[in-house]
Amino acid sequence: MSTATNENSTGAQVITGDELPTHEVALTDVAAGKVRSLLEQEGRTDLRLRVAVQPGGCSGLIYQLYFDERLLDGDAVRDYDGVEVVVDKMSVPYLSGASIDFEDTISKQGFTIDNPNAGGSCACGDSFH
C-alpha cells in the first residue's frame, strides 16, 4: 500500500495515497442521492460521509454520521458513485454488513442504519448493543 501521512491545520493526521482499506458498509442509492444533494447544497465536494460507532446511549453504543474532510490512519473507504463513505478502524467490526438508507415519509425523515451486528437496541432506537 502506498500511502503517506501529513498533518492538517488542526494537527490531525491526514492520509494521502491511492490504496486505502475498504469496509463492508452498504449505502443505498437513495441514501447516496441524499448525501450528494446535501453536499451540493453546502457547495462542498471535498467532504466524505463518516460513519462511526461511539460509546453512549442507553444501550451502550451510538451511531454517528457526519461529513468529514479528513482521512485518518486506519480509515476504511468505499465509494458509491462519487459519494465516499469512511469508517474508522475501531468501528469497522461493529458495522460490517450494515446498510445505510434514507427515509422520507410522512412519519419519518432521516438516515437509518440496518446493522446485523446489533444484538438489540433501546426503545427510542438511537443506541444499540
The first five atom37 places (N, CA, C, CB, O) and aatype in JSON, in Angstrom:
{
  "aatype": [12, 15, 16, 0, 16, 2, 6, 2, 15, 16, 7, 0, 5, 19, 9, 16, 7, 3, 6, 10, 14, 16, 8, 6, 19, 0, 10, 16, 3, 19, 0, 0, 7, 11, 19, 1, 15, 10, 10, 6, 5, 6, 7, 1, 16, 3, 10, 1, 10, 1, 19, 0, 19, 5, 14, 7, 7, 4, 15, 7, 10, 9, 18, 5, 10, 18, 13, 3, 6, 1, 10, 10, 3, 7, 3, 0, 19, 1, 3, 18, 3, 7, 19, 6, 19, 19, 19, 3, 11, 12, 15, 19, 14, 18, 10, 15, 7, 0, 15, 9, 3, 13, 6, 3, 16, 9, 15, 11, 5, 7, 13, 16, 9, 3, 2, 14, 2, 0, 7, 7, 15, 4, 0, 4, 7, 3, 15, 13, 8],
  "atom_mask": [
    [1, 1, 1, 1, 1],
    [1, 1, 1, 1, 1],
    [1, 1, 1, 1, 1],
    [1, 1, 1, 1, 1],
    [1, 1, 1, 1, 1],
    [1, 1, 1, 1, 1],
    [1, 1, 1, 1, 1],
    [1, 1, 1, 1, 1],
    [1, 1, 1, 1, 1],
    [1, 1, 1, 1, 1],
    [1, 1, 1, 0, 1],
    [1, 1, 1, 1, 1],
    [1, 1, 1, 1, 1],
    [1, 1, 1, 1, 1],
    [1, 1, 1, 1, 1],
    [1, 1, 1, 1, 1],
    [1, 1, 1, 0, 1],
    [1, 1, 1, 1, 1],
    [1, 1, 1, 1, 1],
    [1, 1, 1, 1, 1],
    [1, 1, 1, 1, 1],
    [1, 1, 1, 1, 1],
    [1, 1, 1, 1, 1],
    [1, 1, 1, 1, 1],
    [1, 1, 1, 1, 1],
    [1, 1, 1, 1, 1],
    [1, 1, 1, 1, 1],
    [1, 1, 1, 1, 1],
    [1, 1, 1, 1, 1],
    [1, 1, 1, 1, 1],
    [1, 1, 1, 1, 1],
    [1, 1, 1, 1, 1],
    [1, 1, 1, 0, 1],
    [1, 1, 1, 1, 1],
    [1, 1, 1, 1, 1],
    [1, 1, 1, 1, 1],
    [1, 1, 1, 1, 1],
    [1, 1, 1, 1, 1],
    [1, 1, 1, 1, 1],
    [1, 1, 1, 1, 1],
    [1, 1, 1, 1, 1],
    [1, 1, 1, 1, 1],
    [1, 1, 1, 0, 1],
    [1, 1, 1, 1, 1],
    [1, 1, 1, 1, 1],
    [1, 1, 1, 1, 1],
    [1, 1, 1, 1, 1],
    [1, 1, 1, 1, 1],
    [1, 1, 1, 1, 1],
    [1, 1, 1, 1, 1],
    [1, 1, 1, 1, 1],
    [1, 1, 1, 1, 1],
    [1, 1, 1, 1, 1],
    [1, 1, 1, 1, 1],
    [1, 1, 1, 1, 1],
    [1, 1, 1, 0, 1],
    [1, 1, 1, 0, 1],
    [1, 1, 1, 1, 1],
    [1, 1, 1, 1, 1],
    [1, 1, 1, 0, 1],
    [1, 1, 1, 1, 1],
    [1, 1, 1, 1, 1],
    [1, 1, 1, 1, 1],
    [1, 1, 1, 1, 1],
    [1, 1, 1, 1, 1],
    [1, 1, 1, 1, 1],
    [1, 1, 1, 1, 1],
    [1, 1, 1, 1, 1],
    [1, 1, 1, 1, 1],
    [1, 1, 1, 1, 1],
    [1, 1, 1, 1, 1],
    [1, 1, 1, 1, 1],
    [1, 1, 1, 1, 1],
    [1, 1, 1, 0, 1],
    [1, 1, 1, 1, 1],
    [1, 1, 1, 1, 1],
    [1, 1, 1, 1, 1],
    [1, 1, 1, 1, 1],
    [1, 1, 1, 1, 1],
    [1, 1, 1, 1, 1],
    [1, 1, 1, 1, 1],
    [1, 1, 1, 0, 1],
    [1, 1, 1, 1, 1],
    [1, 1, 1, 1, 1],
    [1, 1, 1, 1, 1],
    [1, 1, 1, 1, 1],
    [1, 1, 1, 1, 1],
    [1, 1, 1, 1, 1],
    [1, 1, 1, 1, 1],
    [1, 1, 1, 1, 1],
    [1, 1, 1, 1, 1],
    [1, 1, 1, 1, 1],
    [1, 1, 1, 1, 1],
    [1, 1, 1, 1, 1],
    [1, 1, 1, 1, 1],
    [1, 1, 1, 1, 1],
    [1, 1, 1, 0, 1],
    [1, 1, 1, 1, 1],
    [1, 1, 1, 1, 1],
    [1, 1, 1, 1, 1],
    [1, 1, 1, 1, 1],
    [1, 1, 1, 1, 1],
    [1, 1, 1, 1, 1],
    [1, 1, 1, 1, 1],
    [1, 1, 1, 1, 1],
    [1, 1, 1, 1, 1],
    [1, 1, 1, 1, 1],
    [1, 1, 1, 1, 1],
    [1, 1, 1, 1, 1],
    [1, 1, 1, 0, 1],
    [1, 1, 1, 1, 1],
    [1, 1, 1, 1, 1],
    [1, 1, 1, 1, 1],
    [1, 1, 1, 1, 1],
    [1, 1, 1, 1, 1],
    [1, 1, 1, 1, 1],
    [1, 1, 1, 1, 1],
    [1, 1, 1, 1, 1],
    [1, 1, 1, 0, 1],
    [1, 1, 1, 0, 1],
    [1, 1, 1, 1, 1],
    [1, 1, 1, 1, 1],
    [1, 1, 1, 1, 1],
    [1, 1, 1, 1, 1],
    [1, 1, 1, 0, 1],
    [1, 1, 1, 1, 1],
    [1, 1, 1, 1, 1],
    [1, 1, 1, 1, 1],
    [1, 1, 1, 1, 1]
  ],
  "atom_positions": [
    [[0.84, -1.17, 0.0], [0.0, 0.0, 0.0], [0.88, 1.23, 0.0], [-0.95, 0.0, 1.2], [1.84, 1.31, 0.77]],
    [[0.57, 2.17, -0.84], [1.36, 3.38, -0.97], [0.58, 4.56, -0.39], [1.74, 3.63, -2.44], [-0.23, 5.17, -1.09]],
    [[0.82, 4.86, 0.87], [0.15, 6.0, 1.49], [1.17, 6.83, 2.24], [-0.98, 5.53, 2.44], [2.24, 6.35, 2.6]],
    [[0.82, 8.07, 2.48], [1.67, 8.96, 3.25], [0.79, 9.68, 4.26], [2.43, 9.98, 2.34], [-0.4, 9.9, 4.0]],
    [[1.36, 10.06, 5.39], [0.58, 10.79, 6.38], [1.13, 12.2, 6.5], [0.6, 10.08, 7.76], [2.34, 12.42, 6.46]],
    [[0.23, 13.14, 6.63], [0.57, 14.54, 6.85], [-0.32, 15.04, 7.97], [0.39, 15.39, 5.54], [-1.27, 14.36, 8.36]],
    [[-0.03, 16.22, 8.48], [-0.89, 16.83, 9.48], [-1.6, 18.01, 8.83], [-0.09, 17.28, 10.73], [-1.0, 18.8, 8.1]],
    [[-2.93, 18.12, 9.13], [-3.65, 19.28, 8.62], [-3.53, 20.42, 9.61], [-5.14, 18.94, 8.35], [-2.79, 20.3, 10.59]],
    [[-4.24, 21.52, 9.39], [-4.11, 22.7, 10.23], [-4.57, 22.47, 11.66], [-4.89, 23.83, 9.64], [-4.19, 23.24, 12.55]],
    [[-5.37, 21.43, 11.91], [-5.82, 21.14, 13.27], [-4.9, 20.15, 13.97], [-7.23, 20.59, 13.25], [-5.11, 19.82, 15.14]],
    [[-3.86, 19.68, 13.25], [-2.92, 18.75, 13.86], [-3.31, 17.29, 13.68], [0.0, 0.0, 0.0], [-2.57, 16.4, 14.1]],
    [[-4.48, 17.01, 13.06], [-4.93, 15.64, 12.85], [-4.16, 15.03, 11.69], [-6.46, 15.58, 12.6], [-3.81, 15.73, 10.73]],
    [[-3.89, 13.74, 11.78], [-3.22, 13.07, 10.68], [-4.17, 12.94, 9.51], [-2.7, 11.7, 11.12], [-5.35, 12.62, 9.69]],
    [[-3.68, 13.17, 8.33], [-4.45, 13.02, 7.11], [-3.7, 12.04, 6.23], [-4.67, 14.4, 6.4], [-2.5, 12.2, 6.0]],
    [[-4.41, 11.04, 5.73], [-3.8, 10.02, 4.9], [-3.95, 10.42, 3.44], [-4.46, 8.63, 5.15], [-5.02, 10.85, 3.0]],
    [[-2.87, 10.29, 2.69], [-2.93, 10.53, 1.26], [-2.41, 9.3, 0.56], [-2.11, 11.8, 0.86], [-1.6, 8.56, 1.11]],
    [[-2.85, 9.07, -0.64], [-2.42, 7.91, -1.4], [-3.6, 7.28, -2.1], [0.0, 0.0, 0.0], [-4.74, 7.7, -1.91]],
    [[-3.31, 6.28, -2.93], [-4.35, 5.69, -3.75], [-4.99, 4.46, -3.13], [-3.81, 5.35, -5.08], [-6.14, 4.15, -3.45]],
    [[-4.28, 3.75, -2.28], [-4.78, 2.49, -1.78], [-5.13, 2.6, -0.3], [-3.76, 1.38, -2.0], [-4.26, 2.76, 0.55]],
    [[-6.44, 2.5, 0.0], [-6.91, 2.51, 1.37], [-7.72, 1.25, 1.61], [-7.76, 3.78, 1.67], [-8.3, 0.7, 0.68]],
    [[-7.76, 0.78, 2.85], [-8.6, -0.39, 3.13], [-10.07, -0.07, 2.85], [-8.43, -0.85, 4.61], [-10.47, 1.1, 2.86]],
    [[-10.86, -1.1, 2.59], [-12.27, -0.92, 2.34], [-13.08, -1.49, 3.51], [-12.68, -1.6, 1.01], [-12.52, -2.14, 4.4]],
    [[-14.37, -1.25, 3.52], [-15.25, -1.74, 4.59], [-16.48, -2.39, 3.97], [-15.66, -0.59, 5.54], [-16.67, -2.35, 2.75]],
    [[-17.31, -3.0, 4.81], [-18.49, -3.72, 4.35], [-19.78, -3.0, 4.72], [-18.5, -5.13, 4.94], [-20.79, -3.65, 5.0]],
    [[-19.78, -1.69, 4.73], [-20.98, -0.9, 4.97], [-21.58, -0.54, 3.61], [-20.67, 0.4, 5.82], [-20.89, -0.01, 2.74]],
    [[-22.86, -0.84, 3.44], [-23.53, -0.54, 2.18], [-24.28, 0.78, 2.29], [-24.5, -1.69, 1.79], [-24.82, 1.11, 3.35]],
    [[-24.32, 1.52, 1.22], [-25.06, 2.78, 1.13], [-26.05, 2.61, -0.02], [-24.1, 4.02, 0.89], [-25.65, 2.4, -1.16]],
    [[-27.35, 2.7, 0.29], [-28.35, 2.52, -0.76], [-28.27, 3.68, -1.75], [-29.77, 2.42, -0.15], [-27.7, 4.73, -1.46]],
    [[-28.85, 3.47, -2.92], [-28.88, 4.53, -3.93], [-29.62, 5.75, -3.42], [-29.53, 4.02, -5.22], [-29.22, 6.88, -3.7]],
    [[-30.7, 5.53, -2.66], [-31.48, 6.66, -2.12], [-30.62, 7.45, -1.13], [-32.77, 6.14, -1.42], [-30.61, 8.69, -1.17]],
    [[-29.91, 6.75, -0.26], [-29.05, 7.43, 0.73], [-27.9, 8.16, 0.03], [-28.5, 6.42, 1.75], [-27.57, 9.28, 0.41]],
    [[-27.3, 7.53, -0.98], [-26.21, 8.18, -1.72], [-26.72, 9.45, -2.39], [-25.61, 7.22, -2.77], [-26.02, 10.46, -2.42]],
    [[-27.93, 9.39, -2.94], [-28.52, 10.57, -3.57], [-28.75, 11.69, -2.58], [0.0, 0.0, 0.0], [-28.52, 12.86, -2.9]],
    [[-29.19, 11.35, -1.37], [-29.43, 12.36, -0.34], [-28.1, 12.98, 0.11], [-30.16, 11.74, 0.87], [-28.02, 14.19, 0.27]],
    [[-27.08, 12.17, 0.3], [-25.76, 12.68, 0.68], [-25.24, 13.62, -0.4], [-24.76, 11.51, 0.91], [-24.76, 14.71, -0.11]],
    [[-25.35, 13.19, -1.65], [-24.9, 14.02, -2.77], [-25.63, 15.35, -2.78], [-25.12, 13.28, -4.1], [-25.02, 16.39, -3.0]],
    [[-26.95, 15.32, -2.55], [-27.76, 16.54, -2.52], [-27.33, 17.47, -1.39], [-29.24, 16.18, -2.36], [-27.24, 18.68, -1.59]],
    [[-27.07, 16.92, -0.21], [-26.63, 17.73, 0.93], [-25.27, 18.37, 0.66], [-26.56, 16.87, 2.2], [-25.05, 19.53, 1.0]],
    [[-24.37, 17.62, 0.04], [-23.05, 18.16, -0.29], [-23.16, 19.28, -1.32], [-22.12, 17.05, -0.81], [-22.46, 20.29, -1.23]],
    [[-24.04, 19.1, -2.3], [-24.25, 20.15, -3.3], [-24.83, 21.41, -2.66], [-25.19, 19.65, -4.42], [-24.43, 22.52, -3.02]],
    [[-25.75, 21.25, -1.72], [-26.32, 22.4, -1.01], [-25.25, 23.16, -0.25], [-27.41, 21.94, -0.04], [-25.29, 24.39, -0.18]],
    [[-24.29, 22.44, 0.3], [-23.2, 23.05, 1.05], [-22.11, 23.61, 0.13], [-22.6, 22.04, 2.02], [-21.27, 24.39, 0.56]],
    [[-22.14, 23.2, -1.12], [-21.1, 23.63, -2.06], [-19.75, 23.0, -1.74], [0.0, 0.0, 0.0], [-18.71, 23.59, -2.02]],
    [[-19.77, 21.8, -1.15], [-18.53, 21.14, -0.73], [-18.42, 19.78, -1.41], [-18.48, 20.97, 0.81], [-19.17, 18.86, -1.1]],
    [[-17.5, 19.66, -2.32], [-17.27, 18.38, -2.96], [-16.1, 17.64, -2.32], [-17.01, 18.57, -4.45], [-15.77, 16.52, -2.72]],
    [[-15.46, 18.26, -1.32], [-14.29, 17.67, -0.67], [-14.66, 16.86, 0.57], [-13.31, 18.75, -0.3], [-13.76, 16.32, 1.22]],
    [[-15.94, 16.75, 0.91], [-16.35, 16.07, 2.13], [-16.76, 14.63, 1.86], [-17.5, 16.82, 2.78], [-17.2, 14.28, 0.76]],
    [[-16.61, 13.8, 2.87], [-17.0, 12.4, 2.84], [-18.01, 12.15, 3.96], [-15.75, 11.45, 2.98], [-18.04, 12.9, 4.94]],
    [[-18.81, 11.12, 3.81], [-19.71, 10.72, 4.89], [-18.94, 9.79, 5.82], [-21.0, 10.03, 4.33], [-18.52, 8.7, 5.41]],
    [[-18.77, 10.21, 7.06], [-18.09, 9.37, 8.04], [-19.14, 8.69, 8.91], [-17.09, 10.21, 8.92], [-20.06, 9.34, 9.42]],
    [[-19.0, 7.39, 9.07], [-19.89, 6.59, 9.91], [-19.04, 6.0, 11.02], [-20.62, 5.46, 9.08], [-18.0, 5.38, 10.77]],
    [[-19.49, 6.19, 12.25], [-18.71, 5.7, 13.39], [-19.63, 5.13, 14.46], [-17.84, 6.82, 13.98], [-20.83, 5.42, 14.49]],
    [[-19.06, 4.33, 15.32], [-19.74, 3.8, 16.49], [-18.99, 4.34, 17.69], [-19.8, 2.21, 16.5], [-17.77, 4.22, 17.77]],
    [[-19.73, 4.93, 18.63], [-19.13, 5.51, 19.83], [-19.85, 4.99, 21.07], [-19.19, 7.06, 19.78], [-21.04, 4.66, 21.0]],
    [[-19.16, 4.9, 22.2], [-19.84, 4.55, 23.44], [-20.88, 5.62, 23.78], [-18.83, 4.38, 24.61], [-20.63, 6.81, 23.59]],
    [[-22.03, 5.19, 24.27], [-23.06, 6.14, 24.67], [-24.45, 5.57, 24.47], [0.0, 0.0, 0.0], [-24.61, 4.44, 24.02]],
    [[-25.43, 6.36, 24.81], [-26.82, 5.94, 24.69], [-27.21, 4.97, 25.78], [0.0, 0.0, 0.0], [-26.36, 4.52, 26.55]],
    [[-28.48, 4.66, 25.85], [-28.95, 3.79, 26.93], [-28.66, 2.31, 26.67], [-30.44, 3.98, 27.12], [-28.78, 1.5, 27.59]],
    [[-28.27, 1.94, 25.45], [-27.92, 0.55, 25.17], [-26.42, 0.31, 25.04], [-28.59, 0.11, 23.9], [-26.0, -0.83, 24.84]],
    [[-25.61, 1.36, 25.16], [-24.16, 1.18, 25.19], [-23.4, 1.77, 24.03], [0.0, 0.0, 0.0], [-22.28, 2.25, 24.22]],
    [[-23.96, 1.74, 22.81], [-23.26, 2.26, 21.63], [-24.21, 3.11, 20.8], [-22.68, 1.1, 20.78], [-25.41, 2.81, 20.7]],
    [[-23.67, 4.17, 20.21], [-24.48, 5.01, 19.33], [-23.78, 5.16, 17.98], [-24.73, 6.4, 19.97], [-22.56, 5.06, 17.88]],
    [[-24.59, 5.4, 16.96], [-24.05, 5.67, 15.63], [-23.8, 7.16, 15.49], [-25.01, 5.16, 14.53], [-24.53, 7.98, 16.04]],
    [[-22.78, 7.48, 14.75], [-22.53, 8.87, 14.37], [-22.36, 8.92, 12.86], [-21.27, 9.46, 15.1], [-21.59, 8.14, 12.29]],
    [[-23.08, 9.83, 12.22], [-22.94, 10.09, 10.79], [-22.69, 11.57, 10.65], [-24.21, 9.64, 9.98], [-23.46, 12.39, 11.15]],
    [[-21.61, 11.92, 9.98], [-21.31, 13.33, 9.77], [-20.36, 13.48, 8.59], [-20.7, 13.97, 11.04], [-19.72, 12.52, 8.18]],
    [[-20.29, 14.68, 8.07], [-19.38, 14.96, 6.96], [-18.01, 15.28, 7.5], [-19.91, 16.13, 6.09], [-17.87, 15.97, 8.52]],
    [[-16.99, 14.78, 6.82], [-15.62, 14.96, 7.27], [-14.73, 15.14, 6.04], [-15.15, 13.75, 8.13], [-14.91, 14.46, 5.03]],
    [[-13.77, 16.03, 6.15], [-12.83, 16.23, 5.05], [-11.56, 15.42, 5.22], [-12.49, 17.69, 4.92], [-10.74, 15.33, 4.31]],
    [[-11.4, 14.82, 6.4], [-10.16, 14.11, 6.72], [-10.24, 12.63, 6.38], [-9.82, 14.27, 8.19], [-11.32, 12.04, 6.33]],
    [[-9.08, 12.04, 6.13], [-8.87, 10.6, 6.12], [-7.8, 10.33, 7.15], [-8.47, 10.06, 4.68], [-6.68, 10.84, 7.04]],
    [[-8.12, 9.53, 8.14], [-7.2, 9.27, 9.24], [-6.55, 7.9, 9.11], [-7.93, 9.38, 10.57], [-7.04, 7.04, 8.38]],
    [[-5.47, 7.7, 9.83], [-4.76, 6.44, 9.83], [-5.71, 5.3, 10.21], [-3.55, 6.49, 10.79], [-6.36, 5.36, 11.25]],
    [[-5.8, 4.29, 9.37], [-6.64, 3.14, 9.64], [-8.06, 3.24, 9.09], [0.0, 0.0, 0.0], [-8.82, 2.28, 9.19]],
    [[-8.42, 4.39, 8.52], [-9.76, 4.54, 7.95], [-9.96, 3.57, 6.79], [-9.99, 5.99, 7.47], [-9.05, 3.29, 6.02]],
    [[-11.18, 3.07, 6.69], [-11.59, 2.25, 5.55], [-12.55, 3.09, 4.71], [-12.25, 0.89, 6.01], [-13.42, 3.76, 5.26]],
    [[-12.4, 3.04, 3.39], [-13.17, 3.91, 2.5], [-13.82, 3.07, 1.41], [-12.27, 5.0, 1.88], [-13.24, 2.11, 0.91]],
    [[-15.04, 3.47, 1.06], [-15.73, 2.87, -0.08], [-16.45, 3.96, -0.84], [-16.73, 1.76, 0.39], [-17.03, 4.86, -0.24]],
    [[-16.4, 3.89, -2.14], [-17.02, 4.9, -2.99], [-18.33, 4.37, -3.57], [-16.06, 5.32, -4.14], [-18.39, 3.25, -4.08]],
    [[-19.37, 5.18, -3.47], [-20.68, 4.86, -4.03], [-21.03, 5.92, -5.06], [-21.77, 4.76, -2.92], [-21.69, 6.92, -4.74]],
    [[-20.59, 5.7, -6.29], [-20.87, 6.61, -7.39], [-20.56, 8.06, -7.03], [-22.33, 6.49, -7.81], [-21.38, 8.96, -7.23]],
    [[-19.36, 8.27, -6.5], [-18.91, 9.62, -6.17], [-19.13, 10.04, -4.74], [0.0, 0.0, 0.0], [-18.66, 11.1, -4.33]],
    [[-19.83, 9.23, -3.96], [-20.04, 9.52, -2.53], [-19.13, 8.58, -1.75], [-21.56, 9.36, -2.11], [-19.33, 7.36, -1.76]],
    [[-18.14, 9.15, -1.07], [-17.23, 8.33, -0.28], [-17.78, 8.15, 1.13], [-15.84, 8.96, -0.23], [-18.18, 9.11, 1.79]],
    [[-17.78, 6.89, 1.58], [-18.18, 6.55, 2.95], [-16.93, 6.08, 3.67], [-19.32, 5.46, 2.98], [-16.25, 5.16, 3.21]],
    [[-16.64, 6.71, 4.82], [-15.45, 6.42, 5.59], [-15.85, 5.83, 6.94], [-14.59, 7.71, 5.79], [-16.77, 6.32, 7.6]],
    [[-15.15, 4.77, 7.34], [-15.38, 4.14, 8.65], [-14.03, 4.02, 9.33], [-16.08, 2.73, 8.51], [-13.07, 3.52, 8.73]],
    [[-13.94, 4.47, 10.58], [-12.67, 4.36, 11.31], [-12.39, 2.9, 11.68], [-12.68, 5.25, 12.58], [-13.32, 2.09, 11.75]],
    [[-11.12, 2.59, 11.92], [-10.72, 1.19, 12.14], [-11.37, 0.55, 13.35], [-9.23, 1.11, 12.28], [-11.57, -0.66, 13.36]],
    [[-11.72, 1.33, 14.38], [-12.36, 0.76, 15.56], [-13.84, 0.43, 15.3], [-12.25, 1.73, 16.73], [-14.39, -0.47, 15.93]],
    [[-14.48, 1.15, 14.37], [-15.9, 0.93, 14.09], [-16.16, -0.14, 13.04], [-16.51, 2.22, 13.64], [-17.26, -0.68, 12.97]],
    [[-15.15, -0.47, 12.23], [-15.34, -1.43, 11.14], [-15.98, -2.73, 11.61], [-14.01, -1.73, 10.49], [-16.94, -3.17, 10.97]],
    [[-15.5, -3.38, 12.69], [-16.13, -4.66, 13.08], [-17.59, -4.51, 13.53], [-15.32, -5.3, 14.21], [-18.4, -5.41, 13.3]],
    [[-17.93, -3.39, 14.14], [-19.3, -3.17, 14.6], [-20.25, -2.9, 13.44], [-19.34, -2.01, 15.58], [-21.46, -3.12, 13.57]],
    [[-19.73, -2.44, 12.31], [-20.57, -2.03, 11.18], [-20.5, -2.96, 9.98], [-20.18, -0.66, 10.75], [-21.14, -2.71, 8.96]],
    [[-19.73, -4.04, 10.08], [-19.6, -4.97, 8.97], [-20.96, -5.54, 8.57], [-18.62, -6.1, 9.32], [-21.64, -6.15, 9.4]],
    [[-21.34, -5.35, 7.33], [-22.62, -5.85, 6.83], [-23.78, -4.89, 7.04], [0.0, 0.0, 0.0], [-24.91, -5.2, 6.64]],
    [[-23.54, -3.74, 7.66], [-24.61, -2.77, 7.9], [-24.99, -2.07, 6.6], [-24.18, -1.73, 8.96], [-24.19, -1.97, 5.67]],
    [[-26.22, -1.58, 6.55], [-26.72, -0.87, 5.39], [-27.31, 0.47, 5.83], [-27.77, -1.71, 4.62], [-28.09, 0.53, 6.78]],
    [[-26.93, 1.53, 5.13], [-27.44, 2.86, 5.43], [-28.43, 3.25, 4.34], [-26.28, 3.92, 5.53], [-28.14, 3.16, 3.15]],
    [[-29.61, 3.67, 4.78], [-30.67, 4.08, 3.86], [-31.17, 5.45, 4.28], [-31.83, 3.04, 3.83], [-30.8, 5.95, 5.35]],
    [[-32.0, 6.06, 3.46], [-32.62, 7.33, 3.8], [-34.12, 7.18, 3.59], [-32.04, 8.51, 2.95], [-34.57, 6.75, 2.54]],
    [[-34.89, 7.55, 4.63], [-36.34, 7.5, 4.56], [-36.89, 8.91, 4.53], [-36.93, 6.72, 5.74], [-36.42, 9.79, 5.24]],
    [[-37.9, 9.1, 3.71], [-38.58, 10.4, 3.64], [-40.07, 10.13, 3.47], [-38.02, 11.29, 2.46], [-40.61, 10.14, 2.37]],
    [[-40.72, 9.88, 4.62], [-42.14, 9.6, 4.64], [-42.84, 10.61, 5.52], [-42.42, 8.16, 5.12], [-42.2, 11.47, 6.13]],
    [[-44.15, 10.52, 5.6], [-44.92, 11.45, 6.43], [-44.6, 11.25, 7.92], [-46.43, 11.26, 6.18], [-44.71, 12.19, 8.71]],
    [[-44.21, 10.05, 8.29], [-43.94, 9.78, 9.7], [-42.47, 9.8, 10.08], [-44.51, 8.46, 10.07], [-42.15, 9.86, 11.27]],
    [[-41.58, 9.77, 9.1], [-40.16, 9.7, 9.44], [-39.31, 10.26, 8.31], [-39.74, 8.27, 9.75], [-39.56, 9.98, 7.14]],
    [[-38.31, 11.06, 8.68], [-37.34, 11.53, 7.69], [-35.96, 11.44, 8.3], [-37.66, 12.98, 7.24], [-35.72, 11.94, 9.4]],
    [[-35.06, 10.8, 7.6], [-33.68, 10.73, 8.06], [-33.0, 9.46, 7.63], [0.0, 0.0, 0.0], [-33.6, 8.57, 7.02]],
    [[-31.72, 9.38, 7.96], [-30.92, 8.21, 7.64], [-31.21, 7.11, 8.64], [-29.42, 8.56, 7.64], [-31.4, 7.37, 9.83]],
    [[-31.24, 5.88, 8.17], [-31.44, 4.71, 9.02], [-30.28, 3.75, 8.79], [-32.81, 4.02, 8.73], [-29.71, 3.7, 7.7]],
    [[-29.95, 3.0, 9.82], [-28.88, 2.01, 9.72], [-29.45, 0.66, 10.12], [-27.66, 2.39, 10.62], [-29.95, 0.48, 11.23]],
    [[-29.37, -0.29, 9.21], [-29.75, -1.67, 9.48], [-28.46, -2.43, 9.73], [-30.59, -2.3, 8.3], [-27.67, -2.63, 8.81]],
    [[-28.25, -2.84, 10.98], [-26.98, -3.43, 11.37], [-27.19, -4.85, 11.89], [-26.29, -2.57, 12.43], [-27.77, -5.03, 12.96]],
    [[-26.72, -5.86, 11.16], [-26.88, -7.25, 11.63], [-26.05, -7.57, 12.87], [-26.52, -8.2, 10.52], [-26.27, -8.61, 13.49]],
    [[-25.11, -6.71, 13.24], [-24.27, -6.94, 14.41], [-24.91, -6.46, 15.7], [-22.94, -6.27, 14.24], [-24.44, -6.79, 16.79]],
    [[-25.98, -5.67, 15.6], [-26.63, -5.13, 16.79], [-27.44, -6.24, 17.46], [-27.54, -3.92, 16.44], [-28.32, -6.84, 16.84]],
    [[-27.12, -6.51, 18.73], [-27.84, -7.53, 19.48], [-29.19, -7.05, 19.97], [0.0, 0.0, 0.0], [-30.06, -7.86, 20.28]],
    [[-29.38, -5.76, 20.03], [-30.62, -5.17, 20.48], [-30.45, -3.65, 20.5], [0.0, 0.0, 0.0], [-29.34, -3.14, 20.36]],
    [[-31.56, -2.96, 20.67], [-31.49, -1.51, 20.71], [-32.41, -0.99, 21.8], [-31.85, -0.9, 19.36], [-33.22, -1.73, 22.34]],
    [[-32.27, 0.28, 22.1], [-33.13, 0.91, 23.1], [-34.5, 1.2, 22.5], [-32.48, 2.2, 23.65], [-34.69, 1.05, 21.29]],
    [[-35.43, 1.6, 23.32], [-36.79, 1.87, 22.86], [-36.84, 3.0, 21.84], [-37.69, 2.2, 24.04], [-37.65, 2.97, 20.91]],
    [[-35.99, 4.0, 22.0], [-36.01, 5.13, 21.07], [-35.27, 4.81, 19.77], [-35.39, 6.36, 21.72], [-35.41, 5.54, 18.79]],
    [[-34.47, 3.73, 19.75], [-33.77, 3.34, 18.53], [-32.5, 4.09, 18.26], [0.0, 0.0, 0.0], [-31.9, 3.91, 17.2]],
    [[-32.05, 4.93, 19.18], [-30.85, 5.72, 18.95], [-29.56, 5.02, 19.34], [-30.95, 7.01, 19.69], [-28.48, 5.45, 18.94]],
    [[-29.64, 3.95, 20.13], [-28.43, 3.25, 20.52], [-28.65, 1.75, 20.42], [-27.99, 3.65, 21.95], [-29.78, 1.28, 20.3]],
    [[-27.54, 0.99, 20.47], [-27.62, -0.46, 20.32], [-26.53, -1.12, 21.14], [-27.5, -0.87, 18.85], [-25.65, -0.46, 21.69]],
    [[-26.61, -2.45, 21.23], [-25.55, -3.23, 21.87], [-25.31, -4.49, 21.08], [-25.92, -3.56, 23.33], [-24.45, -5.29, 21.45]]
  ]
}
